[in-house]
Amino acid sequence: MKKQENKKLKILIITPSCNEEDFLPNLIQSIVNQSFLPDEWIIVDDGSTDDTANIIKEASLKYPWIRYIRNEKNEKRSPGSSVINAFYKGFNNRKMNSFDVVCKLDADLSLPKDYLEKINSKMINNTDIGICGGVCTVNGKIEGLTNLDHVRGAIKAYREKCFNEIGGLVHYMGWDTVDEHHARFLGWKVSVIDTLKVEHHRKTNYEFGFFRAAYKNGKMLFSIRMGFF
């Protein structure tokens, strides 16, 4: 396969963000410092009551490729569905008519400066990869939920064709498992770049509680006919 290291794919990033004033500035700075900048980054203020909105607006004034969108909602936040609803609020209001890669990034991350460049290179040089991403770390150590055949929902990157073929993301807990099963069923590969370490400033399911999230995730796994153990 011929390599095209210098080619830059069109990258769209969507970041759902609810009450992330303590962490969002870290993510913004790490994206601004990327060796490859995204073509459009939509940060969705998902009903925040803190200073999240002002942080996003200030960034969007400095960098024209950052956009602020407010998602007003009445329903109670829940793991899975709330995040995907916010994701689609941004996705459906994007300015880009077409893109090569769409990334779903959480707001409580810090990326290494070559993160997007490495994703770009991986996608270009391996056209059968539909989903890829790095690994999450907490205080420099790989997060306990990480395994090397699954890209964490916090740091997903989808090739446009794969994203369209799997029908996008499902609106319930476990969406980041369903997408990979569907992609593999359709012949796509899922790639974890284990040398690409992303600092996760807050443990997974911290907001919703581990047991509540685990229960919902278990219901999802049962729905796609996975065994009890």
PDB file of N, CA, C and O in Angstrom, residues 56-84:
ATOM      1  N   ILE A  56     -15.982  28.283  26.072  1.00  0.00           N
ATOM      2  CA  ILE A  56     -16.109  27.909  24.658  1.00  0.00           C
ATOM      3  C   ILE A  56     -16.201  29.156  23.781  1.00  0.00           C
ATOM      4  O   ILE A  56     -15.541  29.259  22.735  1.00  0.00           O
ATOM      5  N   LYS A  57     -17.010  30.118  24.189  1.00  0.00           N
ATOM      6  CA  LYS A  57     -17.195  31.338  23.393  1.00  0.00           C
ATOM      7  C   LYS A  57     -15.882  32.099  23.239  1.00  0.00           C
ATOM      8  O   LYS A  57     -15.562  32.605  22.158  1.00  0.00           O
ATOM      9  N   GLU A  58     -15.125  32.188  24.311  1.00  0.00           N
ATOM     10  CA  GLU A  58     -13.839  32.883  24.259  1.00  0.00           C
ATOM     11  C   GLU A  58     -12.887  32.196  23.282  1.00  0.00           C
ATOM     12  O   GLU A  58     -12.204  32.847  22.485  1.00  0.00           O
ATOM     13  N   ALA A  59     -12.864  30.860  23.320  1.00  0.00           N
ATOM     14  CA  ALA A  59     -12.002  30.108  22.397  1.00  0.00           C
ATOM     15  C   ALA A  59     -12.443  30.294  20.956  1.00  0.00           C
ATOM     16  O   ALA A  59     -11.616  30.420  20.045  1.00  0.00           O
ATOM     17  N   SER A  60     -13.762  30.336  20.726  1.00  0.00           N
ATOM     18  CA  SER A  60     -14.275  30.470  19.357  1.00  0.00           C
ATOM     19  C   SER A  60     -13.972  31.844  18.765  1.00  0.00           C
ATOM     20  O   SER A  60     -13.877  31.991  17.546  1.00  0.00           O
ATOM     21  N   LEU A  61     -13.815  32.850  19.614  1.00  0.00           N
ATOM     22  CA  LEU A  61     -13.449  34.184  19.129  1.00  0.00           C
ATOM     23  C   LEU A  61     -11.979  34.232  18.712  1.00  0.00           C
ATOM     24  O   LEU A  61     -11.607  34.966  17.794  1.00  0.00           O
ATOM     25  N   LYS A  62     -11.153  33.449  19.372  1.00  0.00           N
ATOM     26  CA  LYS A  62      -9.726  33.438  19.060  1.00  0.00           C
ATOM     27  C   LYS A  62      -9.395  32.535  17.878  1.00  0.00           C
ATOM     28  O   LYS A  62      -8.462  32.810  17.117  1.00  0.00           O
ATOM     29  N   TYR A  63     -10.165  31.452  17.734  1.00  0.00           N
ATOM     30  CA  TYR A  63      -9.861  30.462  16.700  1.00  0.00           C
ATOM     31  C   TYR A  63     -11.120  30.197  15.873  1.00  0.00           C
ATOM     32  O   TYR A  63     -12.082  29.601  16.379  1.00  0.00           O
ATOM     33  N   PRO A  64     -11.143  30.632  14.621  1.00  0.00           N
ATOM     34  CA  PRO A  64     -12.367  30.533  13.802  1.00  0.00           C
ATOM     35  C   PRO A  64     -12.811  29.104  13.517  1.00  0.00           C
ATOM     36  O   PRO A  64     -13.960  28.887  13.135  1.00  0.00           O
ATOM     37  N   TRP A  65     -11.951  28.129  13.704  1.00  0.00           N
ATOM     38  CA  TRP A  65     -12.327  26.729  13.462  1.00  0.00           C
ATOM     39  C   TRP A  65     -12.961  26.080  14.689  1.00  0.00           C
ATOM     40  O   TRP A  65     -13.388  24.916  14.640  1.00  0.00           O
ATOM     41  N   ILE A  66     -13.054  26.835  15.798  1.00  0.00           N
ATOM     42  CA  ILE A  66     -13.791  26.371  16.979  1.00  0.00           C
ATOM     43  C   ILE A  66     -15.167  27.016  16.976  1.00  0.00           C
ATOM     44  O   ILE A  66     -15.302  28.219  16.791  1.00  0.00           O
ATOM     45  N   ARG A  67     -16.194  26.203  17.193  1.00  0.00           N
ATOM     46  CA  ARG A  67     -17.562  26.721  17.193  1.00  0.00           C
ATOM     47  C   ARG A  67     -18.281  26.352  18.488  1.00  0.00           C
ATOM     48  O   ARG A  67     -18.095  25.253  19.019  1.00  0.00           O
ATOM     49  N   TYR A  68     -19.092  27.292  18.957  1.00  0.00           N
ATOM     50  CA  TYR A  68     -19.906  27.087  20.153  1.00  0.00           C
ATOM     51  C   TYR A  68     -21.346  26.791  19.747  1.00  0.00           C
ATOM     52  O   TYR A  68     -21.921  27.487  18.921  1.00  0.00           O
ATOM     53  N   ILE A  69     -21.912  25.726  20.321  1.00  0.00           N
ATOM     54  CA  ILE A  69     -23.330  25.413  20.132  1.00  0.00           C
ATOM     55  C   ILE A  69     -23.916  25.063  21.494  1.00  0.00           C
ATOM     56  O   ILE A  69     -23.323  24.311  22.267  1.00  0.00           O
ATOM     57  N   ARG A  70     -25.075  25.610  21.774  1.00  0.00           N
ATOM     58  CA  ARG A  70     -25.767  25.341  23.036  1.00  0.00           C
ATOM     59  C   ARG A  70     -26.854  24.300  22.814  1.00  0.00           C
ATOM     60  O   ARG A  70     -27.635  24.406  21.869  1.00  0.00           O
ATOM     61  N   ASN A  71     -26.883  23.305  23.646  1.00  0.00           N
ATOM     62  CA  ASN A  71     -27.918  22.278  23.591  1.00  0.00           C
ATOM     63  C   ASN A  71     -28.811  22.423  24.808  1.00  0.00           C
ATOM     64  O   ASN A  71     -28.437  22.030  25.907  1.00  0.00           O
ATOM     65  N   GLU A  72     -29.989  23.006  24.600  1.00  0.00           N
ATOM     66  CA  GLU A  72     -30.945  23.148  25.697  1.00  0.00           C
ATOM     67  C   GLU A  72     -31.754  21.860  25.798  1.00  0.00           C
ATOM     68  O   GLU A  72     -32.210  21.318  24.806  1.00  0.00           O
ATOM     69  N   LYS A  73     -31.927  21.373  27.012  1.00  0.00           N
ATOM     70  CA  LYS A  73     -32.662  20.130  27.180  1.00  0.00           C
ATOM     71  C   LYS A  73     -33.356  20.121  28.532  1.00  0.00           C
ATOM     72  O   LYS A  73     -32.960  20.811  29.468  1.00  0.00           O
ATOM     73  N   ASN A  74     -34.380  19.307  28.613  1.00  0.00           N
ATOM     74  CA  ASN A  74     -35.153  19.204  29.844  1.00  0.00           C
ATOM     75  C   ASN A  74     -34.969  17.869  30.547  1.00  0.00           C
ATOM     76  O   ASN A  74     -35.223  17.741  31.737  1.00  0.00           O
ATOM     77  N   GLU A  75     -34.532  16.839  29.770  1.00  0.00           N
ATOM     78  CA  GLU A  75     -34.433  15.513  30.376  1.00  0.00           C
ATOM     79  C   GLU A  75     -33.243  15.433  31.324  1.00  0.00           C
ATOM     80  O   GLU A  75     -32.273  16.162  31.197  1.00  0.00           O
ATOM     81  N   LYS A  76     -33.346  14.512  32.278  1.00  0.00           N
ATOM     82  CA  LYS A  76     -32.257  14.266  33.222  1.00  0.00           C
ATOM     83  C   LYS A  76     -31.094  13.628  32.486  1.00  0.00           C
ATOM     84  O   LYS A  76     -31.272  12.769  31.631  1.00  0.00           O
ATOM     85  N   ARG A  77     -29.874  14.068  32.802  1.00  0.00           N
ATOM     86  CA  ARG A  77     -28.696  13.494  32.155  1.00  0.00           C
ATOM     87  C   ARG A  77     -28.530  12.035  32.555  1.00  0.00           C
ATOM     88  O   ARG A  77     -28.749  11.663  33.704  1.00  0.00           O
ATOM     89  N   SER A  78     -28.167  11.225  31.560  1.00  0.00           N
ATOM     90  CA  SER A  78     -27.941   9.803  31.816  1.00  0.00           C
ATOM     91  C   SER A  78     -26.760   9.359  30.982  1.00  0.00           C
ATOM     92  O   SER A  78     -26.497   9.932  29.914  1.00  0.00           O
ATOM     93  N   PRO A  79     -26.011   8.340  31.459  1.00  0.00           N
ATOM     94  CA  PRO A  79     -24.854   7.885  30.695  1.00  0.00           C
ATOM     95  C   PRO A  79     -25.286   7.350  29.346  1.00  0.00           C
ATOM     96  O   PRO A  79     -26.258   6.628  29.221  1.00  0.00           O
ATOM     97  N   GLY A  80     -24.557   7.723  28.312  1.00  0.00           N
ATOM     98  CA  GLY A  80     -24.849   7.217  26.983  1.00  0.00           C
ATOM     99  C   GLY A  80     -25.740   8.133  26.188  1.00  0.00           C
ATOM    100  O   GLY A  80     -25.278   8.871  25.305  1.00  0.00           O
ATOM    101  N   SER A  81     -27.035   8.166  26.496  1.00  0.00           N
ATOM    102  CA  SER A  81     -27.983   8.899  25.661  1.00  0.00           C
ATOM    103  C   SER A  81     -27.739  10.402  25.670  1.00  0.00           C
ATOM    104  O   SER A  81     -27.801  11.054  24.626  1.00  0.00           O
ATOM    105  N   SER A  82     -27.456  10.985  26.838  1.00  0.00           N
ATOM    106  CA  SER A  82     -27.227  12.428  26.909  1.00  0.00           C
ATOM    107  C   SER A  82     -26.017  12.842  26.079  1.00  0.00           C
ATOM    108  O   SER A  82     -26.051  13.838  25.356  1.00  0.00           O
ATOM    109  N   VAL A  83     -24.956  12.055  26.179  1.00  0.00           N
ATOM    110  CA  VAL A  83     -23.729  12.363  25.449  1.00  0.00           C
ATOM    111  C   VAL A  83     -23.965  12.288  23.945  1.00  0.00           C
ATOM    112  O   VAL A  83     -23.535  13.163  23.190  1.00  0.00           O
ATOM    113  N   ILE A  84     -24.667  11.245  23.489  1.00  0.00           N
ATOM    114  CA  ILE A  84     -24.896  11.085  22.058  1.00  0.00           C
ATOM    115  C   ILE A  84     -25.875  12.131  21.537  1.00  0.00           C
ATOM    116  O   ILE A  84     -25.726  12.638  20.419  1.00  0.00           O
TER     117      ILE A  84
END
